[in-house]
Amino acid sequence: WSFSSIGSAWHGDYHMNYNTQQPFWLAFSSNHLDKHLPYVDMVDHVLPVSRKWAQEYYGLRGAYYPHSAYPVDMTMMPYPVPHWGWEICETPWTVQSLWWHYLYSMDETFLRERAFVPIKEAALFMVDYMKRPEARGGRWGDDNYHIFPTVVPELYELSPGFAKNSDCLVDLTLTKFLFHAFVRACGVLGEEEAETALLHDVKDILANFPDYPTAESSRGTVFVSVTGEDAEVVYNVPNPITTVFPGEEHGLHSDPEAYQIAVNSFLNHRNEGGNELVFYNFAGARLGILDLERFKRQIHYCLLPNGTCTDRVLMTGGRYAATTNFDFMSGMGIWFENFALPAVINECLLQSYNGELRLFPNWPKDKRAEFHTLRAVGGFLVSASVEAG
């Protein structure tokens, strides 16, 4: 329902700056890959209008995936203008889980028939977007390709002089994920020769890629959502931890310097109480520093009588005033995105995102635990237990 007084909040649409993707994060490690297929169908559903928008609005190849989608015939882009229609991160983000589906299944038929075309279309658009004359050259003071213009999810909108509208952290990390996935997919499917030109452009951009924006905080160097941002800003979406997740670039595998910046970013993060219950804690588990007791308290705080979790206010200083009712969002219905909460637990017990199995990476080793048939990258089903260290 998306109309007037009988409608869901935010028109009941599918927001592509994490809300739509998040429920499906659960499907992979929980060994329910079939539950991801409705999302794959949704990507097919929006592909025609995404191609049309890339061509007619931007004059570029590939597909620019929409900020919002609807479960009805779509003939136009629902958010055709700034601000939120310019969130460039949503194009690589939309197709990310299609590559995960292959990694967790090793199903080459799925990769060829369901995933490759949407991933390629996203890569085409991002290559053309970053190779535009205005995204490189003298004004930038370097030889890198840039993501410009763009908008930080849930923050800043368009700023004077586009001061905060280039190379957002989430844009960069997800674009890098997309490019690496495309290169690997071409190798798996034997498409290197057919995609020679696009692969050359992808590798050229990766060799001239912008640095991630950082700032100095009381905890040391931290990632921030965009260059020039105050390290103490209060967020609505956990932007500073996106290189950990969903970018999957930083984690327990990282070199000490990068790992410390990621840890600093997680610990320094301030969130006003929206869009973080799964997202933020997932990154903490990936870093091996999630406080499980605090996590359980937050779940209890957000729990509704029907057993689902809403989003509740955590702090003021962002969009919320000190007088804001802490549970004003609780009456808006079922918060479907928070159904992904078990994925956080899975990551505490087993991690495999970079092809290396890590057992109980965020679990007290003096406490007994066991799990059965969690699914790992490579298509493995893993069971394990820990006791007395």
Coordinates of C-alpha atoms in Angstrom, one line a residue:
W1 CA 0.0 0.0 0.0
S2 CA 1.5 3.3 -1.0
F3 CA -1.4 5.8 -1.1
S4 CA -2.4 8.5 1.3
S5 CA -3.7 7.5 4.8
I6 CA -3.6 3.7 4.0
G7 CA 0.0 3.9 2.7
S8 CA 3.2 2.7 4.3
A9 CA 5.9 5.3 5.3
W10 CA 8.0 6.5 2.5
H11 CA 5.3 5.4 0.0
G12 CA 6.1 1.7 0.5
D13 CA 8.8 1.9 -2.1
Y14 CA 12.2 0.2 -2.3
H15 CA 15.0 2.5 -1.4
M16 CA 18.3 1.5 -2.9
N17 CA 20.6 3.2 -0.5
Y18 CA 20.7 0.1 1.7
N19 CA 17.1 -0.4 2.8
T20 CA 16.1 -2.8 -0.1
Q21 CA 19.4 -4.7 0.0
Q22 CA 19.7 -5.2 3.7
P23 CA 17.0 -7.9 4.3
F24 CA 18.8 -10.1 1.8
W25 CA 22.2 -9.8 3.5
L26 CA 20.8 -12.6 5.7
A27 CA 20.2 -15.1 2.9
F28 CA 23.8 -15.9 2.1
S29 CA 25.5 -16.9 5.4
S30 CA 22.2 -18.4 6.6
N31 CA 22.2 -20.9 3.7
H32 CA 19.0 -19.7 2.1
L33 CA 20.2 -18.5 -1.3
D34 CA 16.7 -19.0 -2.8
K35 CA 15.4 -16.2 -0.6
H36 CA 17.7 -13.8 -2.5
L37 CA 16.0 -14.6 -5.9
P38 CA 13.1 -12.1 -5.4
Y39 CA 15.8 -9.4 -5.2
V40 CA 17.4 -10.6 -8.4
D41 CA 14.0 -10.4 -10.0
M42 CA 13.7 -6.8 -8.8
V43 CA 17.0 -5.9 -10.5
D44 CA 15.7 -7.4 -13.7
H45 CA 12.5 -5.3 -13.2
V46 CA 14.4 -2.0 -13.0
L47 CA 17.0 -2.7 -15.6
P48 CA 15.1 -1.2 -18.6
V49 CA 14.3 2.1 -16.9
S50 CA 17.8 2.2 -15.5
R51 CA 19.3 1.9 -19.0
K52 CA 16.9 4.5 -20.4
W53 CA 17.9 6.9 -17.6
A54 CA 21.6 6.5 -18.2
Q55 CA 21.2 7.2 -21.9
E56 CA 18.6 10.0 -21.8
Y57 CA 19.6 11.9 -18.7
Y58 CA 23.3 11.4 -18.6
G59 CA 24.1 10.5 -22.2
L60 CA 26.1 7.5 -21.0
R61 CA 26.2 3.8 -21.6
G62 CA 25.1 1.1 -19.1
A63 CA 22.5 1.5 -16.4
Y64 CA 22.0 4.0 -13.7
Y65 CA 19.9 2.2 -11.1
P66 CA 17.2 4.2 -9.4
H67 CA 17.0 5.6 -5.9
S68 CA 13.6 4.1 -5.5
A69 CA 11.7 1.2 -7.2
Y70 CA 8.1 0.0 -7.1
P71 CA 6.5 -3.4 -7.6
V72 CA 4.5 -2.2 -10.5
D73 CA 5.4 -1.3 -14.2
M74 CA 8.0 1.4 -14.2
T75 CA 8.2 3.7 -17.2
M76 CA 10.2 6.6 -15.6
M77 CA 12.7 7.3 -12.9
P78 CA 10.8 7.9 -9.6
Y79 CA 13.4 10.3 -8.3
P80 CA 14.5 12.1 -11.5
V81 CA 16.3 15.0 -9.9
P82 CA 18.7 15.9 -7.1
H83 CA 19.1 15.5 -4.3
W84 CA 18.6 11.8 -3.6
G85 CA 18.4 11.0 -7.3
W86 CA 22.1 11.7 -7.5
E87 CA 23.3 9.1 -5.0
I88 CA 25.8 7.4 -7.3
C89 CA 26.6 4.7 -4.8
E90 CA 23.2 3.1 -5.5
T91 CA 24.2 1.8 -9.0
P92 CA 27.1 -0.4 -7.7
W93 CA 25.1 -1.2 -4.6
T94 CA 22.1 -2.5 -6.5
V95 CA 24.1 -5.2 -8.2
Q96 CA 26.5 -6.1 -5.4
S97 CA 24.5 -9.0 -4.0
L98 CA 24.3 -10.6 -7.5
W99 CA 28.1 -11.2 -7.2
W100 CA 27.7 -12.4 -3.6
H101 CA 25.1 -15.0 -4.9
Y102 CA 27.8 -16.4 -7.2
L103 CA 30.5 -16.4 -4.5
Y104 CA 28.3 -18.2 -2.0
S105 CA 27.0 -20.7 -4.6
M106 CA 29.8 -21.0 -7.2
D107 CA 26.9 -21.3 -9.7
E108 CA 28.3 -20.3 -13.0
T109 CA 24.9 -20.6 -14.7
F110 CA 23.5 -18.1 -12.3
L111 CA 26.4 -15.8 -12.9
R112 CA 26.0 -16.0 -16.7
E113 CA 22.2 -15.9 -16.9
R114 CA 21.2 -13.6 -14.0
A115 CA 24.1 -11.6 -12.7
F116 CA 26.6 -10.8 -15.5
V117 CA 24.5 -8.4 -17.5
P118 CA 23.3 -6.2 -14.6
I119 CA 26.9 -6.1 -13.2
K120 CA 28.3 -5.2 -16.6
E121 CA 25.7 -2.5 -17.1
A122 CA 26.6 -0.9 -13.8
A123 CA 30.3 -1.1 -14.7
L124 CA 29.7 0.5 -18.0
F125 CA 27.9 3.4 -16.4
M126 CA 30.5 3.9 -13.7
V127 CA 33.3 3.9 -16.2
D128 CA 31.6 6.5 -18.4
Y129 CA 30.7 8.6 -15.4
M130 CA 34.2 8.7 -14.0
K131 CA 35.8 9.3 -17.4
R132 CA 33.8 12.4 -18.1
P133 CA 36.0 15.5 -18.7
E134 CA 34.6 17.2 -15.6
A135 CA 35.5 14.2 -13.4
R136 CA 39.3 14.5 -14.1
G137 CA 41.9 17.1 -14.9
G138 CA 43.4 20.3 -13.6
R139 CA 40.6 21.3 -11.3
W140 CA 41.2 18.2 -9.2
G141 CA 45.0 18.7 -8.7
D142 CA 45.7 15.1 -9.4
D143 CA 45.6 12.5 -12.2
N144 CA 42.7 10.4 -10.7
Y145 CA 39.3 9.8 -12.0
H146 CA 36.6 11.1 -9.6
I147 CA 32.9 10.4 -8.8
F148 CA 31.3 13.8 -9.4
P149 CA 28.7 15.0 -8.8
T150 CA 27.2 12.8 -6.2
V151 CA 25.3 13.0 -2.9
V152 CA 26.1 11.4 0.5
P153 CA 23.2 9.1 1.5
E154 CA 20.9 10.9 4.0
L155 CA 23.2 13.8 4.4
Y156 CA 24.1 17.3 3.0
E157 CA 22.1 17.1 -0.3
L158 CA 23.7 19.6 -2.7
S159 CA 26.2 21.9 -1.0
P160 CA 27.4 25.3 -2.2
G161 CA 30.0 25.0 -4.9
F162 CA 29.5 21.2 -4.7
A163 CA 31.9 21.2 -1.7
K164 CA 30.5 17.9 -0.4
N165 CA 29.4 16.3 -3.7
S166 CA 32.4 14.3 -4.9
D167 CA 34.1 11.1 -4.0
C168 CA 31.8 10.0 -1.1
L169 CA 33.3 7.2 0.8
V170 CA 30.4 4.8 0.0
D171 CA 30.6 5.7 -3.7
L172 CA 34.3 4.9 -3.8
T173 CA 34.3 1.6 -1.9
L174 CA 31.2 0.2 -3.7
T175 CA 32.5 1.2 -7.1
K176 CA 35.8 -0.5 -6.3
F177 CA 33.8 -3.6 -5.3
L178 CA 31.9 -3.5 -8.5
F179 CA 35.0 -3.1 -10.7
H180 CA 36.8 -6.0 -9.0
A181 CA 33.6 -8.2 -9.3
F182 CA 33.3 -7.4 -13.0
V183 CA 37.0 -8.3 -13.7
R184 CA 36.6 -11.6 -11.8
A185 CA 33.3 -12.4 -13.5
C186 CA 34.8 -12.0 -16.9
G187 CA 37.5 -14.4 -15.9
V188 CA 35.1 -17.0 -14.6
L189 CA 32.9 -16.8 -17.7
G190 CA 35.7 -16.5 -20.2
E191 CA 34.6 -13.1 -21.3
E192 CA 38.0 -11.3 -21.3
E193 CA 38.3 -11.1 -25.0
A194 CA 34.8 -9.9 -25.6
E195 CA 35.1 -7.3 -22.9
T196 CA 38.6 -6.1 -23.6
A197 CA 37.8 -2.4 -24.0
L198 CA 35.7 -2.2 -20.8
L199 CA 38.2 -4.2 -18.8
H200 CA 41.0 -1.8 -19.9
D201 CA 38.9 1.2 -18.8
V202 CA 38.1 -0.5 -15.4
K203 CA 41.7 -1.3 -14.7
D204 CA 42.8 2.2 -15.8
I205 CA 40.4 3.8 -13.3
L206 CA 41.4 1.4 -10.5
A207 CA 45.1 2.5 -11.1
N208 CA 44.0 6.1 -10.8
F209 CA 41.5 5.9 -8.0
P210 CA 40.8 8.6 -5.4
D211 CA 41.9 8.2 -1.8
Y212 CA 39.3 7.6 0.8
P213 CA 38.3 10.8 2.7
T214 CA 39.6 10.9 6.3
A215 CA 39.6 13.4 9.2
E216 CA 41.3 13.6 12.6
S217 CA 39.1 12.7 15.6
S218 CA 39.7 12.3 19.3
R219 CA 40.4 8.6 18.5
G220 CA 42.8 9.3 15.7
T221 CA 42.4 9.2 12.0
V222 CA 38.9 8.1 10.9
F223 CA 37.1 7.7 7.6
V224 CA 34.4 10.3 6.9
S225 CA 31.6 10.3 4.4
V226 CA 33.2 13.0 2.2
T227 CA 36.2 15.2 2.1
G228 CA 36.0 18.2 4.4
E229 CA 33.6 16.7 6.8
D230 CA 33.9 17.1 10.6
A231 CA 34.9 13.9 12.3
E232 CA 32.3 14.5 15.0
V233 CA 29.2 14.8 12.8
V234 CA 26.1 12.9 13.8
Y235 CA 24.9 10.5 11.1
N236 CA 21.7 8.9 10.1
V237 CA 23.4 6.2 8.1
P238 CA 26.7 4.7 9.3
N239 CA 28.6 6.1 6.3
P240 CA 32.1 6.0 7.9
I241 CA 32.2 2.2 8.2
T242 CA 31.2 1.4 4.6
T243 CA 34.7 0.3 3.6
V244 CA 34.2 -2.5 6.2
F245 CA 30.7 -3.2 5.1
P246 CA 29.3 -3.3 2.5
G247 CA 32.6 -2.4 0.7
E248 CA 34.3 -5.5 2.2
E249 CA 37.7 -3.8 1.7
H250 CA 38.7 -3.5 5.4
G251 CA 38.4 -6.1 8.1
L252 CA 40.4 -8.6 10.1
H253 CA 42.4 -9.3 7.0
S254 CA 43.6 -5.7 6.6
D255 CA 47.1 -4.4 7.3
P256 CA 47.5 -2.8 10.8
E257 CA 47.2 0.8 9.6
A258 CA 44.1 0.4 7.6
Y259 CA 42.6 -1.8 10.3
Q260 CA 43.2 0.8 12.9
I261 CA 41.5 3.5 10.9
A262 CA 38.5 1.3 10.4
V263 CA 38.4 0.5 14.1
N264 CA 38.7 4.2 14.9
S265 CA 35.9 4.9 12.5
F266 CA 33.6 2.3 14.1
L267 CA 34.2 3.5 17.6
N268 CA 34.0 7.2 16.8
H269 CA 30.7 6.8 14.9
R270 CA 27.8 8.8 16.2
N271 CA 24.3 7.8 15.0
E272 CA 21.1 9.5 15.7
G273 CA 19.1 6.3 15.7
G274 CA 18.1 5.4 12.2
N275 CA 19.4 2.9 9.7
E276 CA 22.1 1.5 11.9
L277 CA 20.7 -1.5 13.9
V278 CA 22.0 -4.1 11.5
F279 CA 24.3 -2.0 9.3
Y280 CA 26.6 -0.6 12.0
N281 CA 26.7 -3.7 14.2
F282 CA 27.5 -5.9 11.1
A283 CA 30.7 -3.8 10.6
G284 CA 31.6 -4.2 14.3
A285 CA 31.4 -8.0 13.9
R286 CA 33.5 -7.9 10.8
L287 CA 36.2 -6.0 12.7
G288 CA 36.0 -8.4 15.6
I289 CA 35.1 -5.6 18.1
L290 CA 31.3 -5.8 18.4
D291 CA 30.2 -5.6 22.0
L292 CA 27.7 -8.4 22.1
E293 CA 26.1 -7.3 25.4
R294 CA 25.6 -3.8 24.1
F295 CA 24.2 -5.2 20.9
K296 CA 21.7 -7.2 22.8
R297 CA 20.7 -4.2 24.8
Q298 CA 20.1 -2.3 21.6
I299 CA 17.9 -5.1 20.2
H300 CA 15.9 -5.1 23.5
Y301 CA 15.5 -1.3 23.2
C302 CA 14.2 -1.5 19.6
L303 CA 12.0 -4.6 20.1
L304 CA 8.3 -4.2 19.4
P305 CA 5.5 -6.3 21.0
N306 CA 5.1 -8.3 17.8
G307 CA 8.7 -9.5 18.0
T308 CA 10.2 -7.2 15.3
C309 CA 12.7 -4.4 15.7
T310 CA 12.0 -0.8 14.9
D311 CA 14.4 2.1 14.7
R312 CA 14.6 4.2 17.8
V313 CA 16.3 7.5 18.6
L314 CA 19.8 7.0 20.1
M315 CA 21.0 10.6 20.4
T316 CA 20.3 14.2 19.4
G317 CA 22.5 16.6 17.5
G318 CA 21.7 15.3 14.1
R319 CA 18.2 15.8 12.8
Y320 CA 16.6 15.0 16.2
A321 CA 16.1 17.5 18.9
A322 CA 16.3 16.8 22.6
T323 CA 12.5 16.8 22.8
T324 CA 12.1 14.2 20.1
N325 CA 10.0 11.2 21.2
F326 CA 12.5 8.3 21.3
D327 CA 10.1 5.9 19.7
F328 CA 8.3 8.1 17.2
M329 CA 9.1 5.7 14.4
S330 CA 7.7 2.6 16.2
G331 CA 4.1 3.3 14.9
M332 CA 5.1 3.2 11.2
G333 CA 4.7 -0.6 10.9
I334 CA 7.0 -3.5 10.3
W335 CA 10.6 -2.6 9.8
F336 CA 11.4 -5.3 7.2
E337 CA 15.0 -4.2 6.8
N338 CA 15.8 -5.2 10.4
F339 CA 14.8 -8.8 9.6
A340 CA 18.5 -9.1 8.7
L341 CA 19.6 -9.0 12.3
P342 CA 20.7 -12.7 12.4
A343 CA 23.3 -11.9 9.8
V344 CA 25.2 -10.0 12.5
I345 CA 25.2 -13.1 14.7
N346 CA 26.4 -15.2 11.7
E347 CA 29.4 -12.8 11.2
C348 CA 30.3 -13.2 14.9
L349 CA 30.6 -16.9 14.4
L350 CA 31.9 -17.3 10.8
Q351 CA 33.4 -14.9 8.3
S352 CA 34.5 -15.8 4.8
Y353 CA 34.1 -12.6 2.8
N354 CA 37.6 -12.6 1.3
G355 CA 37.8 -16.4 0.8
E356 CA 39.4 -17.2 4.1
L357 CA 37.4 -18.9 6.8
R358 CA 37.5 -17.2 10.2
L359 CA 35.8 -19.2 13.0
F360 CA 34.3 -17.3 16.0
P361 CA 36.0 -14.0 15.0
N362 CA 33.8 -12.0 17.3
W363 CA 33.0 -14.4 20.1
P364 CA 34.5 -14.7 23.6
K365 CA 36.7 -17.7 23.4
D366 CA 36.0 -18.6 27.0
K367 CA 32.3 -19.1 26.2
R368 CA 31.0 -22.2 24.6
A369 CA 29.3 -21.8 21.3
E370 CA 28.5 -23.9 18.2
F371 CA 26.8 -23.4 14.9
H372 CA 25.7 -25.7 12.1
T373 CA 25.7 -25.3 8.3
L374 CA 26.4 -21.7 7.8
R375 CA 27.2 -21.0 4.2
A376 CA 30.6 -19.5 3.3
V377 CA 32.1 -17.9 0.2
G378 CA 33.2 -20.8 -2.1
G379 CA 29.9 -22.6 -1.6
F380 CA 31.0 -24.4 1.6
L381 CA 28.6 -25.4 4.4
V382 CA 30.5 -25.0 7.7
S383 CA 29.8 -26.3 11.2
A384 CA 32.0 -25.6 14.2
S385 CA 32.1 -25.4 18.0
V386 CA 34.4 -23.6 20.5
E387 CA 34.9 -24.6 24.1
A388 CA 37.5 -23.6 26.8
G389 CA 39.4 -21.5 24.2

